[in-house]
Coordinates of C-alpha atoms in Angstrom, one line a residue:
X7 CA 0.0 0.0 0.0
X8 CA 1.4 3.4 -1.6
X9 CA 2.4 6.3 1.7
X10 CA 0.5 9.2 1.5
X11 CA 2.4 12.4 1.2
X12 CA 1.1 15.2 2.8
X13 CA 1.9 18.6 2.3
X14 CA 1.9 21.3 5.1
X15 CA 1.2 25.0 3.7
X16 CA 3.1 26.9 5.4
X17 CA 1.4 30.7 6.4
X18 CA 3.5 33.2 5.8
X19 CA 1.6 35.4 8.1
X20 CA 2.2 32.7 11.7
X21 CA 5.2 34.4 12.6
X22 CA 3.1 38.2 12.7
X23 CA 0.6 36.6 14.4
X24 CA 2.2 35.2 16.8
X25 CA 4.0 38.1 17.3
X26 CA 0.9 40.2 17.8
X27 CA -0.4 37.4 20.0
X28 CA 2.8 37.9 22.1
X29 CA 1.9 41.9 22.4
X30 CA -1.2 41.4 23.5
X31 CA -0.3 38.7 26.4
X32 CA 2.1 41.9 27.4
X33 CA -0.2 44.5 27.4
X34 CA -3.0 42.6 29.5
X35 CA -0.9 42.3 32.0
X36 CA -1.5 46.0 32.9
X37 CA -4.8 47.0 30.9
X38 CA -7.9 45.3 31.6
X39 CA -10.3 44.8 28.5
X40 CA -10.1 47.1 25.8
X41 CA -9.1 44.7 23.1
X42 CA -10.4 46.4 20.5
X43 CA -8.2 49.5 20.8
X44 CA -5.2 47.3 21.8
X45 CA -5.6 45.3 18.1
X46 CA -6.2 49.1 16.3
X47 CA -3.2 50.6 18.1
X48 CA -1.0 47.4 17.2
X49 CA -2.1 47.2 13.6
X50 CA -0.9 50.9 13.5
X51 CA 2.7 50.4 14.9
X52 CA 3.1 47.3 12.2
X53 CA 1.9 49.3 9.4
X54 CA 3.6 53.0 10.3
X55 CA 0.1 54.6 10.9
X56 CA -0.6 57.2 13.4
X57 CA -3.9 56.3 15.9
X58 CA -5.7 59.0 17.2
X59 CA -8.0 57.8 20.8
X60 CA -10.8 59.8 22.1
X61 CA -12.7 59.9 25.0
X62 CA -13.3 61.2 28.5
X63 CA -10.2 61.4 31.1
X64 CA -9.6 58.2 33.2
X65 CA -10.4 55.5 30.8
X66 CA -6.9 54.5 30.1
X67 CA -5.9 56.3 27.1
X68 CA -2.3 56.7 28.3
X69 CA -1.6 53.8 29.7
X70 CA -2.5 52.1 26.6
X71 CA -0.4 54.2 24.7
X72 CA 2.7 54.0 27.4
X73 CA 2.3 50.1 27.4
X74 CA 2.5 49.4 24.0
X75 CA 6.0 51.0 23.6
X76 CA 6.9 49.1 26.8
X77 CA 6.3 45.9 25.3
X78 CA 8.2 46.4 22.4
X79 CA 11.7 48.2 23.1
X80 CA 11.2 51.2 22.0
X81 CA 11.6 54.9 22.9
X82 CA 9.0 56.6 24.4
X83 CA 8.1 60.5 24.8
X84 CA 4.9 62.0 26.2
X85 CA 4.3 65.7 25.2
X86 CA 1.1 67.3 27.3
X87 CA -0.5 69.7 24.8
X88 CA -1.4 72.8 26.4
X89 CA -2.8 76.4 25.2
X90 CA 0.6 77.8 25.8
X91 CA 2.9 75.2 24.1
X92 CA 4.7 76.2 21.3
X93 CA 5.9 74.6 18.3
X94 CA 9.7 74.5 19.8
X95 CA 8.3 72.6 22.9
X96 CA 7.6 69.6 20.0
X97 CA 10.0 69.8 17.2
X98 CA 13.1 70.9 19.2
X99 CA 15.2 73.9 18.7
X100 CA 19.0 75.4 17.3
X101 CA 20.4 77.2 20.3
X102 CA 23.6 79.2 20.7
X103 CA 26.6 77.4 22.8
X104 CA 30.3 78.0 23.3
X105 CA 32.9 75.5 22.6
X106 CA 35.8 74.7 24.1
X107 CA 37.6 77.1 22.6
X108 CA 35.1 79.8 23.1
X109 CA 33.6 80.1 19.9
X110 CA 29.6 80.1 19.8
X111 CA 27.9 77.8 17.4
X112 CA 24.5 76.4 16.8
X113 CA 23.5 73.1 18.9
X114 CA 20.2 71.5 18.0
X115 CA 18.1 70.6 20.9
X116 CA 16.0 67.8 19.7
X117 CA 12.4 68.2 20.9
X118 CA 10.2 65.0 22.2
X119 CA 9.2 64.1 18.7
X120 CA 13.1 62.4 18.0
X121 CA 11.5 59.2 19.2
X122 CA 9.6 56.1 18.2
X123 CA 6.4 56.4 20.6
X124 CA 5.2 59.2 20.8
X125 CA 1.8 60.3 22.8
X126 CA 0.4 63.8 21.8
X127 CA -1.8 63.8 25.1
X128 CA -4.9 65.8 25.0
X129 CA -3.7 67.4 21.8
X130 CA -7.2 69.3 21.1
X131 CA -5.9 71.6 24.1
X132 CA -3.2 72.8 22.2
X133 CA -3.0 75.9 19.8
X134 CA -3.9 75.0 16.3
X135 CA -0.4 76.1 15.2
X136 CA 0.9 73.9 17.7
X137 CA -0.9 70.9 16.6
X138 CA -0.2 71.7 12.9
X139 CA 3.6 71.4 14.0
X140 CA 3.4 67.5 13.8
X141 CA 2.1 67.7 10.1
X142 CA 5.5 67.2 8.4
X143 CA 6.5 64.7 11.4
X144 CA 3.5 62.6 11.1
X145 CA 3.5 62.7 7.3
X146 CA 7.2 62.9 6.1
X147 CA 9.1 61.2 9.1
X148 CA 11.2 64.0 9.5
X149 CA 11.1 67.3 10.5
X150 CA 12.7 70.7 9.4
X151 CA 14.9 73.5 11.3
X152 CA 15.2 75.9 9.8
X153 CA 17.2 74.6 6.7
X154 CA 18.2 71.6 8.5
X155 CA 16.3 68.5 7.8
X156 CA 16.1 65.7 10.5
X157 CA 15.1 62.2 9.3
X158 CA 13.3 61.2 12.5
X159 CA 13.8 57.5 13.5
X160 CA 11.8 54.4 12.5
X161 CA 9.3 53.0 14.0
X162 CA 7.7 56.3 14.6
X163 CA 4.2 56.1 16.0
X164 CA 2.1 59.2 17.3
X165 CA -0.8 58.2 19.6
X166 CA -2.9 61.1 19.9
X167 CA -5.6 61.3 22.5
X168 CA -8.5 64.4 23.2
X169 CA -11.4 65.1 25.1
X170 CA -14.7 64.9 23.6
X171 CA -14.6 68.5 21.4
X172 CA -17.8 69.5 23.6
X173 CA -16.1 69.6 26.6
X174 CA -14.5 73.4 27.6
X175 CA -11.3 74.3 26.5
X176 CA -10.8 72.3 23.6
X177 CA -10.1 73.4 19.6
X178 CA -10.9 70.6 16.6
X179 CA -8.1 69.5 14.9
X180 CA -7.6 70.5 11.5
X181 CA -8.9 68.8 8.7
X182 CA -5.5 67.9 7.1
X183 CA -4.6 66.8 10.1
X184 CA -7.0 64.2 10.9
X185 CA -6.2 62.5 7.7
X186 CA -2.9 61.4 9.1
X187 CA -4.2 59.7 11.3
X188 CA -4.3 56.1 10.2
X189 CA -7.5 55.1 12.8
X190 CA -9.5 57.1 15.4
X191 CA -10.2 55.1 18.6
X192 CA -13.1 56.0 20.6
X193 CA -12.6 54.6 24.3
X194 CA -15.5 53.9 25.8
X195 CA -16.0 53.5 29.6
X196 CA -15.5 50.2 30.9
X197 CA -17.8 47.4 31.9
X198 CA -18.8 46.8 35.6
X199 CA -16.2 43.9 35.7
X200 CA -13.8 46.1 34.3
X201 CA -13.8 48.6 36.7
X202 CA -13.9 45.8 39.1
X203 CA -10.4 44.2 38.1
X204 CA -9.2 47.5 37.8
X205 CA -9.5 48.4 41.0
X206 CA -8.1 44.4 42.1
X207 CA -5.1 45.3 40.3
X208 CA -4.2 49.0 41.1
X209 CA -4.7 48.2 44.9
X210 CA -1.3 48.5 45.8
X211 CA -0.8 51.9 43.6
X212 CA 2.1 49.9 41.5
X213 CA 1.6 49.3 37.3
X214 CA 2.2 45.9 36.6
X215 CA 5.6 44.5 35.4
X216 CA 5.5 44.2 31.1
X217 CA 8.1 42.1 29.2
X218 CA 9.7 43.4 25.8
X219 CA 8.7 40.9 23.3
X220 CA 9.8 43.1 19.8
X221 CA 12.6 44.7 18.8
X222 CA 12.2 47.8 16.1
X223 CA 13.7 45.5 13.2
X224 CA 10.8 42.9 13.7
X225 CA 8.1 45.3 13.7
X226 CA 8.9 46.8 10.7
X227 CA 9.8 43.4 9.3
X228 CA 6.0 42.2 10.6
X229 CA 4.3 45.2 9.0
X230 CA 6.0 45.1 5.2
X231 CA 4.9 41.1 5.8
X232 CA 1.2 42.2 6.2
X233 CA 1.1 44.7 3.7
X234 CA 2.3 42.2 1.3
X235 CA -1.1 40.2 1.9
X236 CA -2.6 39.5 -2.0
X237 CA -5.9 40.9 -2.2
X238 CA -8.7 40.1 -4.1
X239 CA -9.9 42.9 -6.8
X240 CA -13.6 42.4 -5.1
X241 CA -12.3 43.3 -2.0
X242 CA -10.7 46.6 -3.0
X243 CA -13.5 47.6 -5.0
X244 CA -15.6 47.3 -2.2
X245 CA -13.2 48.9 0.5
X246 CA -13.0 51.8 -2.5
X247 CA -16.7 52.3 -2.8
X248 CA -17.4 52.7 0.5
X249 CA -15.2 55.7 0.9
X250 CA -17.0 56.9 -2.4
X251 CA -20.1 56.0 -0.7
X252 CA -19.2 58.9 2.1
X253 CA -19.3 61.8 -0.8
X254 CA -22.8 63.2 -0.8
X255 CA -22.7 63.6 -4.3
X256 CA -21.5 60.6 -5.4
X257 CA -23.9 57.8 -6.7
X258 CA -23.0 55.8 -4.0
X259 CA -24.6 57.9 -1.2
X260 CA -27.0 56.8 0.8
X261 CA -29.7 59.8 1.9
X262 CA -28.2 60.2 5.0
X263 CA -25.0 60.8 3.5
X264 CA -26.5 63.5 1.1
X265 CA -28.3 65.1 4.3
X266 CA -25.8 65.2 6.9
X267 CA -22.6 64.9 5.1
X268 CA -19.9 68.3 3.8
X269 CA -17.7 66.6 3.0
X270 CA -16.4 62.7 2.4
X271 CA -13.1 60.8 2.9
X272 CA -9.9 61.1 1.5
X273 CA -7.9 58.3 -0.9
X274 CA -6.0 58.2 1.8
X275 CA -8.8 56.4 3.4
X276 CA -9.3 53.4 1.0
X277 CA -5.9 52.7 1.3
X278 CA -6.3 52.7 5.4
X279 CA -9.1 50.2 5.2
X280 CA -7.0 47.9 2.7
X281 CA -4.2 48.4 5.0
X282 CA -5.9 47.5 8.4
X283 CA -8.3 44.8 7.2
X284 CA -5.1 43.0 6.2
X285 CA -4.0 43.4 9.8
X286 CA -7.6 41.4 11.2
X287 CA -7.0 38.9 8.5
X288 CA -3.6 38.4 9.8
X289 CA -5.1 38.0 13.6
X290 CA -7.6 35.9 12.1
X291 CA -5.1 33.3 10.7
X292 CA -6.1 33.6 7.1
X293 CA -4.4 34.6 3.9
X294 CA -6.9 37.0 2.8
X295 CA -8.5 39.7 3.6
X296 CA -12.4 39.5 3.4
X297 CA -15.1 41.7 3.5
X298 CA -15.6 41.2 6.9
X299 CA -12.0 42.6 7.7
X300 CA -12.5 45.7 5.4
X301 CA -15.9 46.2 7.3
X302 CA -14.6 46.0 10.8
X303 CA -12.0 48.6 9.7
X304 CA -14.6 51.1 8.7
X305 CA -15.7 52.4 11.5
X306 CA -11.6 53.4 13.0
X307 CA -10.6 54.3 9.6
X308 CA -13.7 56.4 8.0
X309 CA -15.3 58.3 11.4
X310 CA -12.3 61.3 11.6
X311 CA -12.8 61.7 8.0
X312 CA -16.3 62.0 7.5
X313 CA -17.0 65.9 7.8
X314 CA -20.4 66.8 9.0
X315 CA -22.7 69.9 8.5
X316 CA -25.0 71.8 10.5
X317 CA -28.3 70.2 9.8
X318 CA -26.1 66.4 11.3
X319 CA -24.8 68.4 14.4
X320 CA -28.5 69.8 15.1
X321 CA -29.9 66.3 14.0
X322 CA -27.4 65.0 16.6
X323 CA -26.3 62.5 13.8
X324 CA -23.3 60.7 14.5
X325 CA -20.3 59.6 11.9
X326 CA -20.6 56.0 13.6
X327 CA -24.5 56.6 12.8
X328 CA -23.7 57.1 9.1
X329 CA -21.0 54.5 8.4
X330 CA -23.4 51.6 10.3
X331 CA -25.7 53.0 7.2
X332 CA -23.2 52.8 4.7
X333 CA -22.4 48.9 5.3
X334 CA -26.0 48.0 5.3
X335 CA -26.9 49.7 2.1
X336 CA -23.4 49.0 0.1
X337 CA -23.6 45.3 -1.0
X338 CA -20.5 43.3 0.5
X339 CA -18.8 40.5 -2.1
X340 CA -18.7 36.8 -1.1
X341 CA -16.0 34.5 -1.7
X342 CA -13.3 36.7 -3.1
X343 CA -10.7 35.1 -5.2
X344 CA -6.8 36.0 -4.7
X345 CA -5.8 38.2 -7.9
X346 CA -3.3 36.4 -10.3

């Protein structure tokens, strides 16, 4: 009787996974729940994205962001945004010193942003000409003094967080801005049993103990391995119709699009949800992206770039409201095939 040879396919994608499995272990050791945000903020180290989290104060959005650069050897800065901070306070400066042999020359001072994590806390509170400072940064990777150039070093990750804009003291980000952002997090407040563990573990005022399980050469390693994924043409096309979908005058737009929208998302944004629904597919074990992927990543990668007008705001319509609309009106494909 013939042996029966069988083959093992090896994924490509195990060793990210397992990697991002790894991350997570870490980071639960000190946050409790919020694995939704934990996944989105991941999936924007691996792929060079900038996350932007939202909500009220206390619910964790620093930690999160101070945790994940703990668990994966990298530098980490915090810059408090603040009416009075200045562009200098961010970027850095050229100062005058003295050398030894008492001639002055220019010295740059390199400002929190010549890092790899950085968290932009409360960055609404800031000036909008101190919040437009991390354009070039967020954008280019580097950042210019003068007529000095800086290449700023890789990974490099902002995690922005701000207050609901309804609360006092607070100025929108600009538009342009909000479209570097790769995902906006909302952090909701946590469950009852949440709170609960919370408490269990913070008794004795101390953060738990994290372990670095990534170096900066396997992160960027992991996210060129993601963004490699094949994906099917069906699965594009839909992840490109649904940011088409968000322009109200675009065939594509549902009523409440045409009602309550001004304006719709960016390119920028079809390449985010092709981007991050690789990232789920890669949690997920699979080889492909689906639709399912492309429409979990709506809602993080369409809500900051959804504009709404006055008649939405008075209607108390919500971007989450609309995009929940978009994916039940815009047909989904089944069974995409991998492109050739």
């Amino acid at each position: 009787m013939g042996e029966t040879n069988q083959v093992h396919v090896l994924n490509p994608f195990d060793s990210v996974r397992a990697l991002c499995r790894d991350m997570t272990a870490e980071i639960g050791k000190r946050v409790v729940g919020q694995q939704d945000a934990i996944d989105c903020l991941t999936a924007g180290l691996l792929l060079g994205g900038h996350v932007l989290m939202e909500g009220v104060p206390g619910v964790g959005k620093t930690l999160l962001a101070r945790t994940l650069a703990d668990v994966v050897d990298l530098s980490f800065a915090r810059v408090q945004f603040t009416p009075d901070l200045m562009p200098a306070d961010v970027l850095g400066t050229h100062i005058v010193s003295v050398g030894p042999d008492g001639r002055p020359s220019m010295t740059l001072q390199r400002g929190p942003l010549f890092g790899n994590v950085i968290l932009a806390d409360e960055i609404n509170r800031a000036s909008p000409k101190t919040q437009s400072a991390l354009l070039e940064a967020m954008q280019e990777k580097q950042i210019s003094l003068g007529t000095e150039t800086y290449t700023l070093p890789r990974p490099f990750f902002v995690v922005a967080t701000q207050n609901p804009i309804d609360n006092e003291g607070t100025y929108p980000l600009p538009e342009a801005q909000l479209d570097r952002f790769l995902m906006k997090l909302m952090i909701g407040f946590p469950s009852e049993d949440d709170v609960l563990a919370i408490v269990d573990r913070t008794a004795d005022g101390l953060d738990a103990d994290v372990s670095s399980v990534a170096t900066s050469e396997q992160l960027l390693s992991a996210g060129k391995t993601i963004r490699q994924m094949p994906t099917a043409e069906t699965i594009s096309r839909y992840a490109v119709r649904l940011v088409l979908a968000t322009h109200p005058e675009h065939e594509y737009a549902p009523a409440c699009v045409r009602r309550y929208v001004r304006a719709g998302a960016s390119p920028r944004a079809a390449q985010s949800l092709l981007a991050v629904a690789k990232f789920f597919a890669v949690l997920d074990g699979r080889l492909n992206a689906s639709a399912d992927d492309v429409r979990r990543a709506a809602y993080p990668c369409l809500r900051h770039r959804i504009l709404l007008n006055f008649d939405a705001i008075a209607d108390e319509a919500t971007t989450d409201t609309l995009i929940r609309q978009l994916l039940m009106d815009l047909d989904a494909p089944k069974n995409p095939k991998k492109r050739s």
